[in-house]
XYZ file of C-alpha atoms in Angstrom:
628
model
C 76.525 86.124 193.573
C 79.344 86.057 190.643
C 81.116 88.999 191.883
C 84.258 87.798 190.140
C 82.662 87.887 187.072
C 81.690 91.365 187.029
C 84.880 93.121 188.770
C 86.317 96.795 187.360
C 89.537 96.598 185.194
C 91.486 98.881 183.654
C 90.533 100.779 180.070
C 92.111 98.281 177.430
C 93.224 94.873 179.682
C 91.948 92.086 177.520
C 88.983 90.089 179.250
C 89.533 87.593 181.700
C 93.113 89.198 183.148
C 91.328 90.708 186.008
C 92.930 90.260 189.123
C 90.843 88.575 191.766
C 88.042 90.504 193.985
C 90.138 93.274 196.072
C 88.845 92.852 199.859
C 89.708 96.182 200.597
C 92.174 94.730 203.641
C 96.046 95.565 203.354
C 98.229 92.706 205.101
C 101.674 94.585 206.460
C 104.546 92.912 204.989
C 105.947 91.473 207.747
C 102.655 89.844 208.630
C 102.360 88.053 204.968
C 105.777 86.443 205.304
C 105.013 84.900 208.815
C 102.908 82.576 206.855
C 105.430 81.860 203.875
C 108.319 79.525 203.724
C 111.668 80.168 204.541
C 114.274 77.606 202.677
C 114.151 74.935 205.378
C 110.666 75.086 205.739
C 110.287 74.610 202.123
C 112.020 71.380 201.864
C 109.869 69.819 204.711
C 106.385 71.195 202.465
C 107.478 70.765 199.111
C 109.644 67.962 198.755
C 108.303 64.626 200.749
C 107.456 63.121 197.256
C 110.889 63.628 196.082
C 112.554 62.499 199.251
C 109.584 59.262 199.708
C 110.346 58.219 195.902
C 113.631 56.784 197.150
C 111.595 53.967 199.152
C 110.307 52.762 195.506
C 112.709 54.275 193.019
C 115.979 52.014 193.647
C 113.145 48.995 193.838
C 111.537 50.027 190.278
C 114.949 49.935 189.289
C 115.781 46.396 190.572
C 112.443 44.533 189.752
C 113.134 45.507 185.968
C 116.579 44.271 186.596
C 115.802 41.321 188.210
C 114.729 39.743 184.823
C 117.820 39.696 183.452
C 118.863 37.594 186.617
C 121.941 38.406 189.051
C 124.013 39.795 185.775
C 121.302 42.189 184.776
C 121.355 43.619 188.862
C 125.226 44.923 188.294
C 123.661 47.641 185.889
C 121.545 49.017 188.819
C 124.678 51.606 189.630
C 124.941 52.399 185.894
C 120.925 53.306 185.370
C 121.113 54.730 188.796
C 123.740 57.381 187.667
C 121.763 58.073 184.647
C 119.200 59.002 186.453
C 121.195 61.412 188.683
C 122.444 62.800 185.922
C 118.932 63.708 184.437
C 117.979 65.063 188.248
C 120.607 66.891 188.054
C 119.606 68.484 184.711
C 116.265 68.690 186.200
C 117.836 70.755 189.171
C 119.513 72.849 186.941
C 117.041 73.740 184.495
C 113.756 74.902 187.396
C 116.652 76.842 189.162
C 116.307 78.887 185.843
C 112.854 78.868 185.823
C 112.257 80.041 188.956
C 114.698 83.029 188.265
C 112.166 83.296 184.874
C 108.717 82.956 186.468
C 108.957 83.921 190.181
C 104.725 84.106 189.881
C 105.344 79.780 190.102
C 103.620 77.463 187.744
C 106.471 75.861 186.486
C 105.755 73.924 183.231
C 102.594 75.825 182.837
C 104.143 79.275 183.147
C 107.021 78.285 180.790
C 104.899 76.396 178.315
C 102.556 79.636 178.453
C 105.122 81.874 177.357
C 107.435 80.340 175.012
C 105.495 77.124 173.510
C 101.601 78.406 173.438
C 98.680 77.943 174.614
C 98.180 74.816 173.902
C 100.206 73.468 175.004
C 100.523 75.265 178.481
C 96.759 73.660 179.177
C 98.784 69.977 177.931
C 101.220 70.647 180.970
C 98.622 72.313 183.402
C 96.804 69.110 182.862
C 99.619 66.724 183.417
C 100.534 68.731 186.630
C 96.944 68.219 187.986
C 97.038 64.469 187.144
C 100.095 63.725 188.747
C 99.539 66.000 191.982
C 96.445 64.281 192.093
C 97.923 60.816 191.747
C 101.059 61.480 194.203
C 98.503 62.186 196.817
C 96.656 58.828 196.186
C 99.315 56.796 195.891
C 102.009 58.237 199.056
C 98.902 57.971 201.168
C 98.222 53.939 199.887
C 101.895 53.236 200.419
C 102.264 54.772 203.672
C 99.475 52.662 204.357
C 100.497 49.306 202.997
C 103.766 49.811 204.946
C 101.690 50.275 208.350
C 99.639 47.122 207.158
C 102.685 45.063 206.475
C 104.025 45.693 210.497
C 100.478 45.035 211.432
C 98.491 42.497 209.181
C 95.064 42.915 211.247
C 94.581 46.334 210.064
C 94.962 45.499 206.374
C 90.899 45.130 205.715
C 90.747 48.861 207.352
C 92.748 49.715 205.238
C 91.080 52.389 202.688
C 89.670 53.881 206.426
C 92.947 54.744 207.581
C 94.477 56.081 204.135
C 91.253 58.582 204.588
C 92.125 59.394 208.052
C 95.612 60.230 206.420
C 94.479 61.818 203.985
C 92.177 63.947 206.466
C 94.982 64.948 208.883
C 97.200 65.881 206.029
C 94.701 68.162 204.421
C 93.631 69.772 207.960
C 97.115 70.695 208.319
C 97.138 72.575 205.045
C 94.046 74.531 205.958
C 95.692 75.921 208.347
C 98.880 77.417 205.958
C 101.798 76.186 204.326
C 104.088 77.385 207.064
C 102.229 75.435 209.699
C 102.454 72.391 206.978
C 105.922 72.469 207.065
C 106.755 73.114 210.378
C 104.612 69.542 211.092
C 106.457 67.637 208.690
C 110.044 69.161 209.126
C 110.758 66.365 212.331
C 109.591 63.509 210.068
C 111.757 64.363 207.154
C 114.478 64.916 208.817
C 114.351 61.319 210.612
C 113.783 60.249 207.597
C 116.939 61.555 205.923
C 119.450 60.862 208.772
C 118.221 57.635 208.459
C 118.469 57.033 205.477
C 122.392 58.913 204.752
C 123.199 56.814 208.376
C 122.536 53.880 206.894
C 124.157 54.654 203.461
C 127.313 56.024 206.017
C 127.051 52.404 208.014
C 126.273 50.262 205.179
C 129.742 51.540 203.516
C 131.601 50.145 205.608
C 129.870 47.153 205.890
C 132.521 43.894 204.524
C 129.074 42.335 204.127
C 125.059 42.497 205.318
C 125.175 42.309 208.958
C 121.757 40.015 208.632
C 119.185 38.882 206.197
C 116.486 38.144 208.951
C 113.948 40.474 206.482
C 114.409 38.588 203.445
C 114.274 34.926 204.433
C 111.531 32.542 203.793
C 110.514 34.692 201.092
C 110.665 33.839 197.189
C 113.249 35.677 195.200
C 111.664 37.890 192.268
C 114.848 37.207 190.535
C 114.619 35.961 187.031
C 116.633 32.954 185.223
C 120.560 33.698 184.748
C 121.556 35.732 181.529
C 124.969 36.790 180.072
C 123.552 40.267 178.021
C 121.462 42.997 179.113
C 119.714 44.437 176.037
C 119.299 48.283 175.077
C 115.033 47.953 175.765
C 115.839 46.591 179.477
C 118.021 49.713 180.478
C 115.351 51.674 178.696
C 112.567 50.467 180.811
C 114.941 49.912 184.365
C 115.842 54.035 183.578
C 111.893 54.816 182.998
C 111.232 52.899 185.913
C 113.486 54.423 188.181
C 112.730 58.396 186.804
C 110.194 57.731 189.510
C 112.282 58.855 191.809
C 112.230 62.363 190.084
C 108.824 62.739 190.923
C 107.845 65.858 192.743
C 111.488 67.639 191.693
C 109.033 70.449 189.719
C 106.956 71.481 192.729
C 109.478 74.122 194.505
C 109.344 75.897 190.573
C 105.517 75.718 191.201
C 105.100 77.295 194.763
C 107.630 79.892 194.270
C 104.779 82.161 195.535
C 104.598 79.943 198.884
C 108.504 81.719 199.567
C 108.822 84.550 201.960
C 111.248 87.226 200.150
C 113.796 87.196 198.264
C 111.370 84.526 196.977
C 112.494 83.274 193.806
C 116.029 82.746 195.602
C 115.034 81.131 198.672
C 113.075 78.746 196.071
C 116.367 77.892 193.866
C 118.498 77.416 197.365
C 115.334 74.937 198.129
C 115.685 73.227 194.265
C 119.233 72.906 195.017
C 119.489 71.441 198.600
C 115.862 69.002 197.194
C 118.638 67.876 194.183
C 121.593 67.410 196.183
C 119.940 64.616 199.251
C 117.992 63.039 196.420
C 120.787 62.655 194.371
C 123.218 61.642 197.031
C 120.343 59.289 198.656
C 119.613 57.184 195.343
C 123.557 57.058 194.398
C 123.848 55.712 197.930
C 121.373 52.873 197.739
C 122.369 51.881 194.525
C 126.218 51.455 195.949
C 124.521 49.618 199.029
C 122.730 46.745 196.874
C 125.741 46.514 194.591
C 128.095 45.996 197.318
C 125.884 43.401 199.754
C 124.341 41.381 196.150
C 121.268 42.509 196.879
C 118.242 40.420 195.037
C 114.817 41.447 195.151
C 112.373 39.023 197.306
C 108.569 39.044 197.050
C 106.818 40.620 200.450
C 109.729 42.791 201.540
C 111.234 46.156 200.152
C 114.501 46.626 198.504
C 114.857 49.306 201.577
C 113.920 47.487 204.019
C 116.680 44.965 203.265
C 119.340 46.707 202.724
C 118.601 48.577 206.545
C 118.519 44.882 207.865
C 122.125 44.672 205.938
C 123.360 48.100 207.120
C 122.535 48.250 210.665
C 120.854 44.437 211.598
C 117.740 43.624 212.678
C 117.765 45.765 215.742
C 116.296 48.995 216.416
C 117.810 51.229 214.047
C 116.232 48.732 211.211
C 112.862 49.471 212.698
C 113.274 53.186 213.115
C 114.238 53.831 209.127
C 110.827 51.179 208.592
C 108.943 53.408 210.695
C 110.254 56.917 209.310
C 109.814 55.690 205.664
C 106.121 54.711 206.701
C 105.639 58.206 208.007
C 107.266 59.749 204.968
C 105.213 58.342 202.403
C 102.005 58.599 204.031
C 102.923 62.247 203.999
C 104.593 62.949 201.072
C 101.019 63.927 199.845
C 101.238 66.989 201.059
C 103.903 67.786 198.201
C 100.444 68.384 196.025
C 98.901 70.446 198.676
C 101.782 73.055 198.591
C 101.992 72.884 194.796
C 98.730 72.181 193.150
C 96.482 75.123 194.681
C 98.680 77.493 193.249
C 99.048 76.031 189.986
C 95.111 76.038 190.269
C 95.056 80.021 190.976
C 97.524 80.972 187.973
C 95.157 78.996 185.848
C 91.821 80.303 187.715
C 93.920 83.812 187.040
C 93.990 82.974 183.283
C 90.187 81.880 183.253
C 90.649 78.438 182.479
C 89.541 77.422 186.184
C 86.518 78.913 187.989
C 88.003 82.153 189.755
C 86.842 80.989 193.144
C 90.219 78.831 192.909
C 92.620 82.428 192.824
C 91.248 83.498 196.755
C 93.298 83.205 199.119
C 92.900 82.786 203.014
C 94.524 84.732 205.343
C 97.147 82.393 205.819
C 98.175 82.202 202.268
C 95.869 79.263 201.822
C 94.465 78.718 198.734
C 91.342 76.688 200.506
C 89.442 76.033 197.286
C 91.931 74.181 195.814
C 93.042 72.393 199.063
C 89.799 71.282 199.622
C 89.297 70.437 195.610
C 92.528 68.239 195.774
C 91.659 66.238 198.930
C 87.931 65.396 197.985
C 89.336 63.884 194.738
C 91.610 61.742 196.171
C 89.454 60.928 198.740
C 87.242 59.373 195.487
C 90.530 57.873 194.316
C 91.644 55.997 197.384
C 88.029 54.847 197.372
C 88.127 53.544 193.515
C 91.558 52.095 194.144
C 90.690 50.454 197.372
C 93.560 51.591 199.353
C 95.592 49.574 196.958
C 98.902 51.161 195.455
C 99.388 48.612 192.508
C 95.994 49.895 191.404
C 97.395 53.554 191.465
C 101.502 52.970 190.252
C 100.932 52.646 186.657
C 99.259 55.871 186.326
C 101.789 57.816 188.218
C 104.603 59.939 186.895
C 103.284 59.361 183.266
C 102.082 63.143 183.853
C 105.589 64.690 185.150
C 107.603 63.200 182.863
C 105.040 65.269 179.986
C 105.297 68.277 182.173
C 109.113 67.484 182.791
C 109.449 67.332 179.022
C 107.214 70.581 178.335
C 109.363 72.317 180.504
C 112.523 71.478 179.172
C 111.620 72.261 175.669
C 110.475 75.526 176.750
C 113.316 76.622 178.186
C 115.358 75.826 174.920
C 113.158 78.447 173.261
C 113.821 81.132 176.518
C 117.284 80.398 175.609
C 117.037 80.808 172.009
C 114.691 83.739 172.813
C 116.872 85.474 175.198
C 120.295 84.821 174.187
C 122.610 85.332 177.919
C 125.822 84.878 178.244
C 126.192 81.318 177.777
C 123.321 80.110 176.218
C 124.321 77.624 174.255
C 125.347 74.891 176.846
C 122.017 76.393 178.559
C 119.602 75.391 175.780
C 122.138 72.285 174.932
C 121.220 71.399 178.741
C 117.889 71.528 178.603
C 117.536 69.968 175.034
C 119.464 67.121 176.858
C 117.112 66.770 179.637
C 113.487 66.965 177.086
C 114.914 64.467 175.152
C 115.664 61.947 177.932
C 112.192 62.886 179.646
C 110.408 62.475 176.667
C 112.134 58.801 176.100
C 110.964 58.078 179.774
C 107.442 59.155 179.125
C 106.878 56.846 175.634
C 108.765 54.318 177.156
C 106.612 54.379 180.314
C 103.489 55.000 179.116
C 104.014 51.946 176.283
C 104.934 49.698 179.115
C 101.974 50.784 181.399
C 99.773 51.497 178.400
C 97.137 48.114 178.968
C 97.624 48.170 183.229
C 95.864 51.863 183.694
C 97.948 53.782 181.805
C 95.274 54.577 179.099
C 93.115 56.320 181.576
C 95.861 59.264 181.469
C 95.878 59.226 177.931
C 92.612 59.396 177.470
C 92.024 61.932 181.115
C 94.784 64.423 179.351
C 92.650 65.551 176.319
C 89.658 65.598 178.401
C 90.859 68.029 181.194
C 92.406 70.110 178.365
C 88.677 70.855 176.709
C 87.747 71.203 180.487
C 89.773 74.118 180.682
C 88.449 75.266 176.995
C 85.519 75.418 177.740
C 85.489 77.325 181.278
C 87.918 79.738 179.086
C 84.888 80.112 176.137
C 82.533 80.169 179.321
C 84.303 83.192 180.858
C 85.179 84.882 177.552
C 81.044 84.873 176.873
C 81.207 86.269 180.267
C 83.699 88.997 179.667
C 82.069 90.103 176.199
C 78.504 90.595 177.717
C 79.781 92.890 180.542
C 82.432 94.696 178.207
C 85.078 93.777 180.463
C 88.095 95.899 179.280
C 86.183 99.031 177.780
C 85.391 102.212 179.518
C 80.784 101.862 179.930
C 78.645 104.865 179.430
C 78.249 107.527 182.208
C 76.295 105.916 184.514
C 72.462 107.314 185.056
C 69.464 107.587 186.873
C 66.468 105.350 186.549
C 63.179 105.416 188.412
C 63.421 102.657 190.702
C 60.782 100.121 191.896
C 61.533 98.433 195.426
C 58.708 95.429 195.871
C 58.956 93.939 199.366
C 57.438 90.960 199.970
C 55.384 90.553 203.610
C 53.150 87.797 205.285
C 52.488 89.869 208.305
C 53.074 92.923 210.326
C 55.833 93.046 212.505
C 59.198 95.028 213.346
C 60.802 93.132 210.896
C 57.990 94.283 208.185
C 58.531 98.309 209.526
C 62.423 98.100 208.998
C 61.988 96.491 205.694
C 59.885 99.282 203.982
C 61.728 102.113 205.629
C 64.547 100.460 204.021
C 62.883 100.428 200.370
C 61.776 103.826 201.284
C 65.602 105.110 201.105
C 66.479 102.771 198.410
C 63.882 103.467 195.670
C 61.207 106.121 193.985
C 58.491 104.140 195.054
C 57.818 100.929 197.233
C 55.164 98.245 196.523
C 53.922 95.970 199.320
C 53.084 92.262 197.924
C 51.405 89.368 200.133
C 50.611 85.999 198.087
C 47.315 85.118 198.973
C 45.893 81.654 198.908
C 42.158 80.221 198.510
C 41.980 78.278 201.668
C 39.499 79.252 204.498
C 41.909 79.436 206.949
C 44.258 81.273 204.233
C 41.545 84.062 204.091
C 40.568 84.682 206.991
C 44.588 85.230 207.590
C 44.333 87.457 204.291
C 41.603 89.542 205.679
C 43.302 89.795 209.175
C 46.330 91.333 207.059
C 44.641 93.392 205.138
C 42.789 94.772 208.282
C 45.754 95.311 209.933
C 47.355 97.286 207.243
C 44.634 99.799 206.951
C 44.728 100.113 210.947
C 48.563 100.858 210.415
C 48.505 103.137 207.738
C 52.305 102.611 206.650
C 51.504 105.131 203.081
C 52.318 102.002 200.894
C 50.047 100.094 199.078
C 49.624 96.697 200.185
C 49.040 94.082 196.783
C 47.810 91.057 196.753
C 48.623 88.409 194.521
C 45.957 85.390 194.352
C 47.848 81.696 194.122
C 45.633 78.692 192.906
C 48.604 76.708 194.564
C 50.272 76.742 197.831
C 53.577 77.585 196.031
C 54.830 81.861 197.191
C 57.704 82.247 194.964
C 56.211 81.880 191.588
C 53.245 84.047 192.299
C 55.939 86.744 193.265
C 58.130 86.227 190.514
C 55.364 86.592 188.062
C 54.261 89.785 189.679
C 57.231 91.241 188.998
C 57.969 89.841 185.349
C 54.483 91.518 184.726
C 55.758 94.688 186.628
C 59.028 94.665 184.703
C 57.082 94.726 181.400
C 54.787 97.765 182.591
C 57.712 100.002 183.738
C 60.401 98.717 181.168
C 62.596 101.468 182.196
C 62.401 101.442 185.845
C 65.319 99.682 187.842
C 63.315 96.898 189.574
C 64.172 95.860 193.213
C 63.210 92.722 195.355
C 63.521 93.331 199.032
C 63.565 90.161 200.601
C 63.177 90.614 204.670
C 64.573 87.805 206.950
C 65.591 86.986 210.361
C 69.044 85.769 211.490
C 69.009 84.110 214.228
C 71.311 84.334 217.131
C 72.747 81.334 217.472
C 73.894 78.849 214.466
C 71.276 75.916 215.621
C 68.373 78.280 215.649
C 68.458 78.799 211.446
C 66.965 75.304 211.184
C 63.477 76.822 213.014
C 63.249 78.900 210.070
C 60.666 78.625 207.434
C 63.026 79.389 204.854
C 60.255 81.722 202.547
C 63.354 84.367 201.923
C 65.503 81.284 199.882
C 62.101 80.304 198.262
C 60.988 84.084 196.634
C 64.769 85.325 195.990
C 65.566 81.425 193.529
C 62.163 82.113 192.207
C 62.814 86.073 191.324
C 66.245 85.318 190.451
C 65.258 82.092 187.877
C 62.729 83.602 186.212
C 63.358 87.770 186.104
C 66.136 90.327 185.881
C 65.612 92.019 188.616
C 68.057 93.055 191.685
C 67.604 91.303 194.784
C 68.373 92.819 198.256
C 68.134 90.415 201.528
C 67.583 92.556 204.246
C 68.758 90.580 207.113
C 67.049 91.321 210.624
C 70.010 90.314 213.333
C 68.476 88.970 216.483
C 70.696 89.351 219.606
C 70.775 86.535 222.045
C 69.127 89.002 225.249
C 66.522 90.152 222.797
C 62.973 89.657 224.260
């Protein structure tokens, strides 16, 4: 039953901003924020992509370096800062937007309000592409990490990312609270790891070993003496990686126990600050030990082996940044369900996706995300090259959406200081929107045209469940006061096959509910079928119930159609009587037992429903476990 579709609103709201179906149950306060995040809890659910991305960002950085040979690798401190400064930016600019939209959605929200609608579905979209993808692709590289300790699991490989991808969204179900509070021990390892190592490696004269990196070929290009404008261009959209995941405290603000929109900006901030700090560090780290990319072992992994040796501490930041990116996944499972409900709120999703649990789960969309990636980890083969040059194409469009959003609050609003506000942002949308046409042109032919063509596509996705729901919302007169409700004569047909206490309780039943009550039993031309026709029919006038007992002759063995047509044919007789199917069924005691069932109920109601207009009531006939 649509019951979202056909939900009371106010005289006047315009159709399709109806709130989702009221359950009628009020959750105290105090109970709600038990299952929201405080500020600490919020880092450990919302930002493992942005903490994971430094495993890969410094490397993306590097590898594009690397071509320009050891004297294109002294501009990876340069490009680094760059990109600090832009995070920073970043930072700065959804701390404002969480002050401006405290309902979450980042881009979306902002996009919605000051750039269109459009345009706000062009963002949506992006988001849901790149939440998508971050899942996919932390869960493959926390997986080709694990593979690379231990080579005989690497044909299993697309079993375990499932099994991942499995725990990480069973963890969700259960609320974003419980979410974080699993995944606050392994981000914090993974942090004090990493800032130890930064702390060690700085005063390091030298690497303390190289154990990691030898035997293996160096990825570094042919010696150069210039670095040109297009290589910084592509080593700064390479690294921007890194920023990945930096908009997904903007989008949960919801997710926030109150003050909410505060403990969200203290979360943006605190996310900003170890990021930036972290990828500063690194960069300083293969700078000072002449770090050079090798095929078959990580940038990071190195540079521990430099910091601390190849001892224990090398294998416990391995370990933690295995950990970490397997589940910095669940980044998208805090921030993509309620992106989802905001745009199931606006009717551009199905409203199923705007429920919530009663742990502040949005299921629907938990559930949506993981069986998705679960097809993607699948297509991809538990490979993350497959999966890298579709990712972040989508934040840096939402990144950029944002950005030139805000410029319009600014210009909108006018605060105290607005002009370095909107020059700030301006800033930021024009170096995001360099990184995205830079990135996308360099990924275009290895994937990256499967996001340019799956942006357009998801945008006339939401168009047309919009057009669906405004169809919807114009047939049912959503948003005008209906005529006085009145009284019909009412109809109440009850299908039976037998006599029996279920048969009594379903016509005493009609009795209350309607005028008059017709008994209907599909009859069949087979011996044995009359002889139990006649035995029916004997019974009833034994009985003596005062209803009439019709039968309806099939040629076929088929019950629902014969139904149905009796009561299209009664439906044309009485066209002003309210006509009501009373479908009577058994529910078993135990969960097991439904399978014994015949399943005739299912059969008549699809039948009555496909082919009629008329109301259908399931009477359901509970059968305790002592009855006898």
């Amino acid at each position: 039953m649509a019951i979202d579709m056909g939900k009371t609103t106010a005289a006047g709201k315009a159709p399709g901003t109806e709130e989702p179906p009221d359950t009628g149950l009020r959750t105290p306060p105090e109970a709600g924020d038990r299952h929201r995040l405080t500020a600490l809890q919020g880092l450990a659910a919302l930002s493992l992509d942005a903490m994971a991305s430094v495993a890969y960002g410094p490397e993306s950085i590097v590898l594009v370096l690397a071509a320009a040979g050891a004297y294109g690798l002294g501009f990876t401190l340069p490009v680094t800062l760059a990109i600090a400064a832009l995070l920073a930016v970043l930072v700065a600019s959804y701390r404002q937007v969480i002050a401006a939209f405290p309902d979450g959605g980042g881009s979306y929200a902002v996009a919605k309000k000051h750039l269109g609608r459009r345009t706000s579905l062009v963002a949506a979209a992006s988001l849901i592409l790149d939440y998508v993808l971050n899942v996919a692709v932390s869960v493959t590289a926390g997986v080709a990490a694990l593979t690379s300790a231990f080579p005989e699991l690497y044909g299993q490989r697309v079993w375990i990312c499932l099994g991942v991808l499995v725990l990480v969204t069973a963890v969700n179900l259960r609320g974003v609270v419980d979410s974080a509070k699993a995944f606050l021990v392994p981000t914090a390892v993974f942090v004090g790891s990493i800032l130890t190592m930064v702390a060690v490696g700085l005063f390091r004269d030298g690497p303390v070993s190289t154990a990691s990196a030898a035997g293996h070929a160096s990825a570094l290009g042919e010696g150069a003496t210039a670095v040109g404008a297009l290589l910084l261009l592509k080593a700064f959209a390479a690294g921007c990686s890194a920023l990945t995941g930096v908009e997904a405290v903007a989008n949960a603000v919801p997710s926030f126990r109150a003050p909410a929109a505060r403990r969200a900006q203290r979360t943006e901030v605190a996310l900003g600050a170890l990021l930036g700090v972290m990828l500063i560090g690194l960069s300083v780290l293969i700078g000072r030990f002449h770090l050079q990319p090798v095929d078959g072992v990580t940038v990071l992994a190195q540079l521990a082996d430099a910091s601390f040796g190849h001892n224990l501490a090398f294998y416990v930041v391995q370990f933690a940044t295995m950990v970490l990116l397997a589940l910095a996944a669940n980044t998208s499972f805090g921030g993509l369900p309620v992106l989802m409900s905001l745009l199931a709120r606006d009717n551009y999703l199905p409203h199923v996706f705007a429920l919530k649990a009663d742990r502040q789960v949005h299921r629907h969309g938990v559930v949506w995300l993981a069986l998705v990636s679960a097809a993607l980890l699948v297509f991809s083969g538990g490979d993350t090259n497959t999966l890298v040059p579709l990712f972040a194409i989508g934040v840096f469009v939402g990144f950029t959406i944002c950005q030139v959003g805000m410029v319009r609050h600014w210009y909108g609003e006018r605060p105290k200081g607005w002009r370095a506000k909107a020059a700030l942002n301006g800033s930021g949308a024009l170096l995001t929107g360099v990184s995205a046409v830079v990135v996308t042109a360099t990924k275009f032919t290895e994937g990256a045209w499967l996001i340019v063509l799956a942006l357009p596509l998801i945008v006339l996705g939401f168009e047309k469940v919009n057009r669906a729901y405004a169809q919807i919302g114009a047939r049912l007169e959503l948003g005008r006061i209906p005529q006085p409700p009145h009284r019909s004569r009412s109809l109440i047909v009850v299908p039976v096959s037998g006599l029996s206490r279920l048969t009594c309780q379903a016509l005493t039943a009609a009795r209350s509910l309607g005028d008059e009550v017709l008994a209907v039993t599909v009859t069949h031309a087979g011996p044995d079928d009359r002889q139990a026709a006649e035995a029916l029919r004997r019974d009833w006038e034994l009985w003596k119930p005062g209803i009439e007992l019709i039968e309806v002759a099939s040629d076929t063995r088929s019950l629902g159609r014969p139904v149905s047509a009796y009561v299209r044919e009664l439906m044309q007789k009485h066209p002003d009587a309210q006509v009501t199917v009373l479908i009577p069924e058994t529910e078993p005691a135990h969960l097991w037992q439904r399978m014994l069932q015949n399943q005739r109920g299912s059969v008549v109601a699809h039948a009555v429903r496909r082919d009629t207009d008329a109301v259908i009531c399931r009477l359901r006939f509970r059968i305790t476990a002592d009855a006898r």
